Each structure stands twice: as C-alpha cells, then as structure tokens.
PDB file of C-alpha atoms in Angstrom:
ATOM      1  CA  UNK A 420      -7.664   1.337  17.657  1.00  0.00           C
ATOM      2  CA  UNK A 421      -6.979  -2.156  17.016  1.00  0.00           C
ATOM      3  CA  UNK A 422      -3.216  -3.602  17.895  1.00  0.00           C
ATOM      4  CA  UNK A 423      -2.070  -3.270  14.599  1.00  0.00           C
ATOM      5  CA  UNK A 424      -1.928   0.495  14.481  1.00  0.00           C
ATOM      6  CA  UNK A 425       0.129   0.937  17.218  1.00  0.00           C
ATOM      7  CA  UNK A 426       3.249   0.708  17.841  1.00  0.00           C
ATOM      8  CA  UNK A 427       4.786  -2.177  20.358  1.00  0.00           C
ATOM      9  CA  UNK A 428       7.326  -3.402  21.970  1.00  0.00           C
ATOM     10  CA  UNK A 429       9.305  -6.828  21.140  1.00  0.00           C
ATOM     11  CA  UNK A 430      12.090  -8.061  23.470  1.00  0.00           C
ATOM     12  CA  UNK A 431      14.705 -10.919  22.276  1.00  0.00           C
ATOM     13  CA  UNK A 432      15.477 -13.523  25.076  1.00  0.00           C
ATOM     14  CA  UNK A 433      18.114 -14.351  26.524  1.00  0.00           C
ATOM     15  CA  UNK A 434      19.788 -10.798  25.508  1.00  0.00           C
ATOM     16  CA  UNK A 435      17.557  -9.151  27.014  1.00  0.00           C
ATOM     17  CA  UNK A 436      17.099  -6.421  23.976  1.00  0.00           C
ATOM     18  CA  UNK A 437      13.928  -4.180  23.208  1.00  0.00           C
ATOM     19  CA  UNK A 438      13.115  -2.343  20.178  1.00  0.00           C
ATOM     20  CA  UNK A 439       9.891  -0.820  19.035  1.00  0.00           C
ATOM     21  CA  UNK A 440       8.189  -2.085  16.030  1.00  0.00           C
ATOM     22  CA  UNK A 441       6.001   0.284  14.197  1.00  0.00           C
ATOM     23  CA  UNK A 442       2.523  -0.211  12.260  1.00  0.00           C
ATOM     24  CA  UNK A 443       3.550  -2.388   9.008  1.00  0.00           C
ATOM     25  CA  UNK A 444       6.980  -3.329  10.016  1.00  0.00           C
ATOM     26  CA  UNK A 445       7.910  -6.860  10.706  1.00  0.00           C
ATOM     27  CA  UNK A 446       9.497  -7.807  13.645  1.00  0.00           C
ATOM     28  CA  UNK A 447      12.466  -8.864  11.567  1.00  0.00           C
ATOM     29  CA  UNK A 448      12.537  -5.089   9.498  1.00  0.00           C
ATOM     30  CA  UNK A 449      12.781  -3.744  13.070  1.00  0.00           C
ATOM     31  CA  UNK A 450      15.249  -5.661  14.833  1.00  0.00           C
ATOM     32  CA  UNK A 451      17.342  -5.005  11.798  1.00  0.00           C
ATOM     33  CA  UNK A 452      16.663  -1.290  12.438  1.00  0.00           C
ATOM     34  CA  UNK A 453      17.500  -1.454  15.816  1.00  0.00           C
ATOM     35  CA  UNK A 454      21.205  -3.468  14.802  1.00  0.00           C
ATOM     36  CA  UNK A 455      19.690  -6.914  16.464  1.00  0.00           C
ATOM     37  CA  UNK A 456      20.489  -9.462  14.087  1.00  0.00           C
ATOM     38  CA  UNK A 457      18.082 -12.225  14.179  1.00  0.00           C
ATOM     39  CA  UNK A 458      18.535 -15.189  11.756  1.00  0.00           C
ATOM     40  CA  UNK A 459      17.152 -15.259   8.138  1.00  0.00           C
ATOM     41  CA  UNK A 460      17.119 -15.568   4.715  1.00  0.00           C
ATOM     42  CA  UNK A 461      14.149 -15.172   2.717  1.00  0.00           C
ATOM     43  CA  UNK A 462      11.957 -12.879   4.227  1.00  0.00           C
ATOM     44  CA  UNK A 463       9.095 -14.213   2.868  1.00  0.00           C
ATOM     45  CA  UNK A 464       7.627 -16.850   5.083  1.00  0.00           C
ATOM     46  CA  UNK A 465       9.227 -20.052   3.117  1.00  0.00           C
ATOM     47  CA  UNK A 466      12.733 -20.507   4.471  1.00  0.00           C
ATOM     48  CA  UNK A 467      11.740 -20.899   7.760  1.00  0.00           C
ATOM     49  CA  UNK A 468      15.899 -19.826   8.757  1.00  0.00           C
ATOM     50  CA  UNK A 469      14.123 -16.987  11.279  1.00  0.00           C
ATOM     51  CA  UNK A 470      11.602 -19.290  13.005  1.00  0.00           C
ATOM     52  CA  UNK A 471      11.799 -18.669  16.673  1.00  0.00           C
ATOM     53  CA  UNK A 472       9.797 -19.576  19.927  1.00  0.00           C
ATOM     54  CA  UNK A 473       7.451 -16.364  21.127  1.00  0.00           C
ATOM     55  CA  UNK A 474       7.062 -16.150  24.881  1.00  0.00           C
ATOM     56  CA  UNK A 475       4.777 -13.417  25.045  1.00  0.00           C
ATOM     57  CA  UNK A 476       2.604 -11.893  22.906  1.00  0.00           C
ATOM     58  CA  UNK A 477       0.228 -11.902  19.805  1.00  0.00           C
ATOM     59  CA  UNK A 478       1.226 -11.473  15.740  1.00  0.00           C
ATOM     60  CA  UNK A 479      -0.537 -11.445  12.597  1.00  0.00           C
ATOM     61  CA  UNK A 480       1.096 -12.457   9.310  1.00  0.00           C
ATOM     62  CA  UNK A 481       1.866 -10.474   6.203  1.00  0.00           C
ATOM     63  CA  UNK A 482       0.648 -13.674   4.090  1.00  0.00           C
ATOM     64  CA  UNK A 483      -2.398 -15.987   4.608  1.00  0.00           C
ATOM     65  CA  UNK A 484      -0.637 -19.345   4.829  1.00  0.00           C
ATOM     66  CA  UNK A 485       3.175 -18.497   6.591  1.00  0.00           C
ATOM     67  CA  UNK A 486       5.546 -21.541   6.930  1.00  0.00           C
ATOM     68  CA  UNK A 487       4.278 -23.133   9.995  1.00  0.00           C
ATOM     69  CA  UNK A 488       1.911 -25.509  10.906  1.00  0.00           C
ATOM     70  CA  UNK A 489      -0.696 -25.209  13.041  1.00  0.00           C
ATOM     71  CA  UNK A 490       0.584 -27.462  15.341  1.00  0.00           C
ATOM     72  CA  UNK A 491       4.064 -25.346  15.583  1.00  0.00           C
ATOM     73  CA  UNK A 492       1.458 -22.306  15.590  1.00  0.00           C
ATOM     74  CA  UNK A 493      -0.242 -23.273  18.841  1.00  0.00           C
ATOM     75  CA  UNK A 494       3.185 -24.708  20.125  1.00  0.00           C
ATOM     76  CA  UNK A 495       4.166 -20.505  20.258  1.00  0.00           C
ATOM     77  CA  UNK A 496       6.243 -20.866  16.990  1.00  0.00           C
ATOM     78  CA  UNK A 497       6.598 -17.747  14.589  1.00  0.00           C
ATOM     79  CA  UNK A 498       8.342 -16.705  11.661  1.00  0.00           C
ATOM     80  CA  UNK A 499       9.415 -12.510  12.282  1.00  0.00           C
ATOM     81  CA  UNK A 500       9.992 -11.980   8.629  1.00  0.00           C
ATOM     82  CA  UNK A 501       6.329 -12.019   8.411  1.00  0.00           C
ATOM     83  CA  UNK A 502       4.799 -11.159  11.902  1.00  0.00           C
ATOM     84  CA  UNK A 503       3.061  -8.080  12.571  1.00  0.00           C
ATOM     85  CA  UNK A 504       2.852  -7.403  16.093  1.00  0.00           C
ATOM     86  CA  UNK A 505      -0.553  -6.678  17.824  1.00  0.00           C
ATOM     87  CA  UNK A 506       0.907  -6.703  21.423  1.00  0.00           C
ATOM     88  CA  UNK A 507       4.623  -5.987  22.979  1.00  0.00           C
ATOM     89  CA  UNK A 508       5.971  -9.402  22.435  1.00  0.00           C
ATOM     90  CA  UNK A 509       8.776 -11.731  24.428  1.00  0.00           C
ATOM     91  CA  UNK A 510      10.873 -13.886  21.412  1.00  0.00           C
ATOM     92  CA  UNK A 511      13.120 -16.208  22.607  1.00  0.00           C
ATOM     93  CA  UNK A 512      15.786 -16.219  19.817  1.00  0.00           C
ATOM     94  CA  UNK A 513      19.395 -17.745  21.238  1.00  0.00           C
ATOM     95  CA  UNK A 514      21.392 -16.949  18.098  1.00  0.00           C
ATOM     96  CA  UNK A 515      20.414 -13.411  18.154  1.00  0.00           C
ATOM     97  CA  UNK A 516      23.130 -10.754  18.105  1.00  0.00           C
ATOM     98  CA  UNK A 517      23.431  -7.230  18.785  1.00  0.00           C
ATOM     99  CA  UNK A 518      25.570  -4.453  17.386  1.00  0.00           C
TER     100      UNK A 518
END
C-alpha cells in the first residue's frame, strides 16, 4: 500500500498539536478539521501565505509545479494547501493557532 492511501499523522511545532490527515486531504483541509489554524489564502499552490518549514516527513503535491523552488524544496519548504502526506510529518508553523 503505498503512503498515500493511508492515513498519517502531522504535528505543528512549537504547539505541539497532532491531527490525522486522511487519503486525499491536504494537510491544510485537515488542520482546519481539526480547529488548527494554519496561515493561508489561496489554497491553490500560488499565494505562497501557508508556506512553512517541514521537520519531518515526506509530501506529494496536488499540482505538478507548486509555488516553490527547488531550492526552497530541498531546503524542507512546503506549501500544506497542496501537500499530500506519504509519512506522519513534523511542520514547524509559529503562527499556527488552535481552537
């Protein structure tokens, strides 16, 4: 089964909070499910407002061509409007709230 089936894990740094992100969700449809507010706009890869450091972890993108470089890419960069997780993943996200 390959990571993208399955549901995983992400937890937002420094809160500390976990919620599970199923098979075609984005990390950014789930945290908003789970009342974690992490910053955005577009949802859609172009706005870049919810770009955030990943710790941990592997994604895929909903589009071929997100907006990121490849340098920010290799640097650990991601955008969760448009992630798909394939493994439990650590974000570190400062300005993210919880309910």
């Amino acid at each position: 089964m390959s990571g993208e089936q399955e549901t995983h894990v992400v937890t937002v740094q420094p809160g500390g909070w976990s919620f599970p992100v199923n098979p075609g969700e984005s990390v950014l449809e789930a945290a908003l499910a789970a009342g974690i507010e992490l910053p955005h706009s577009c949802r859609n890869g172009t706005c870049r407002a919810c770009r955030c450091q990943m710790l941990s972890g592997q994604v895929s993108y909903r589009i071929e061509w997100p907006g990121l470089s490849l340098d920010e890419k290799e640097a650990g960069e991601t955008l969760p409007c448009v992630a798909l997780v394939r493994t439990n993943l650590v974000l570190y996200v400062p300005d993210a709230k919880s309910d």
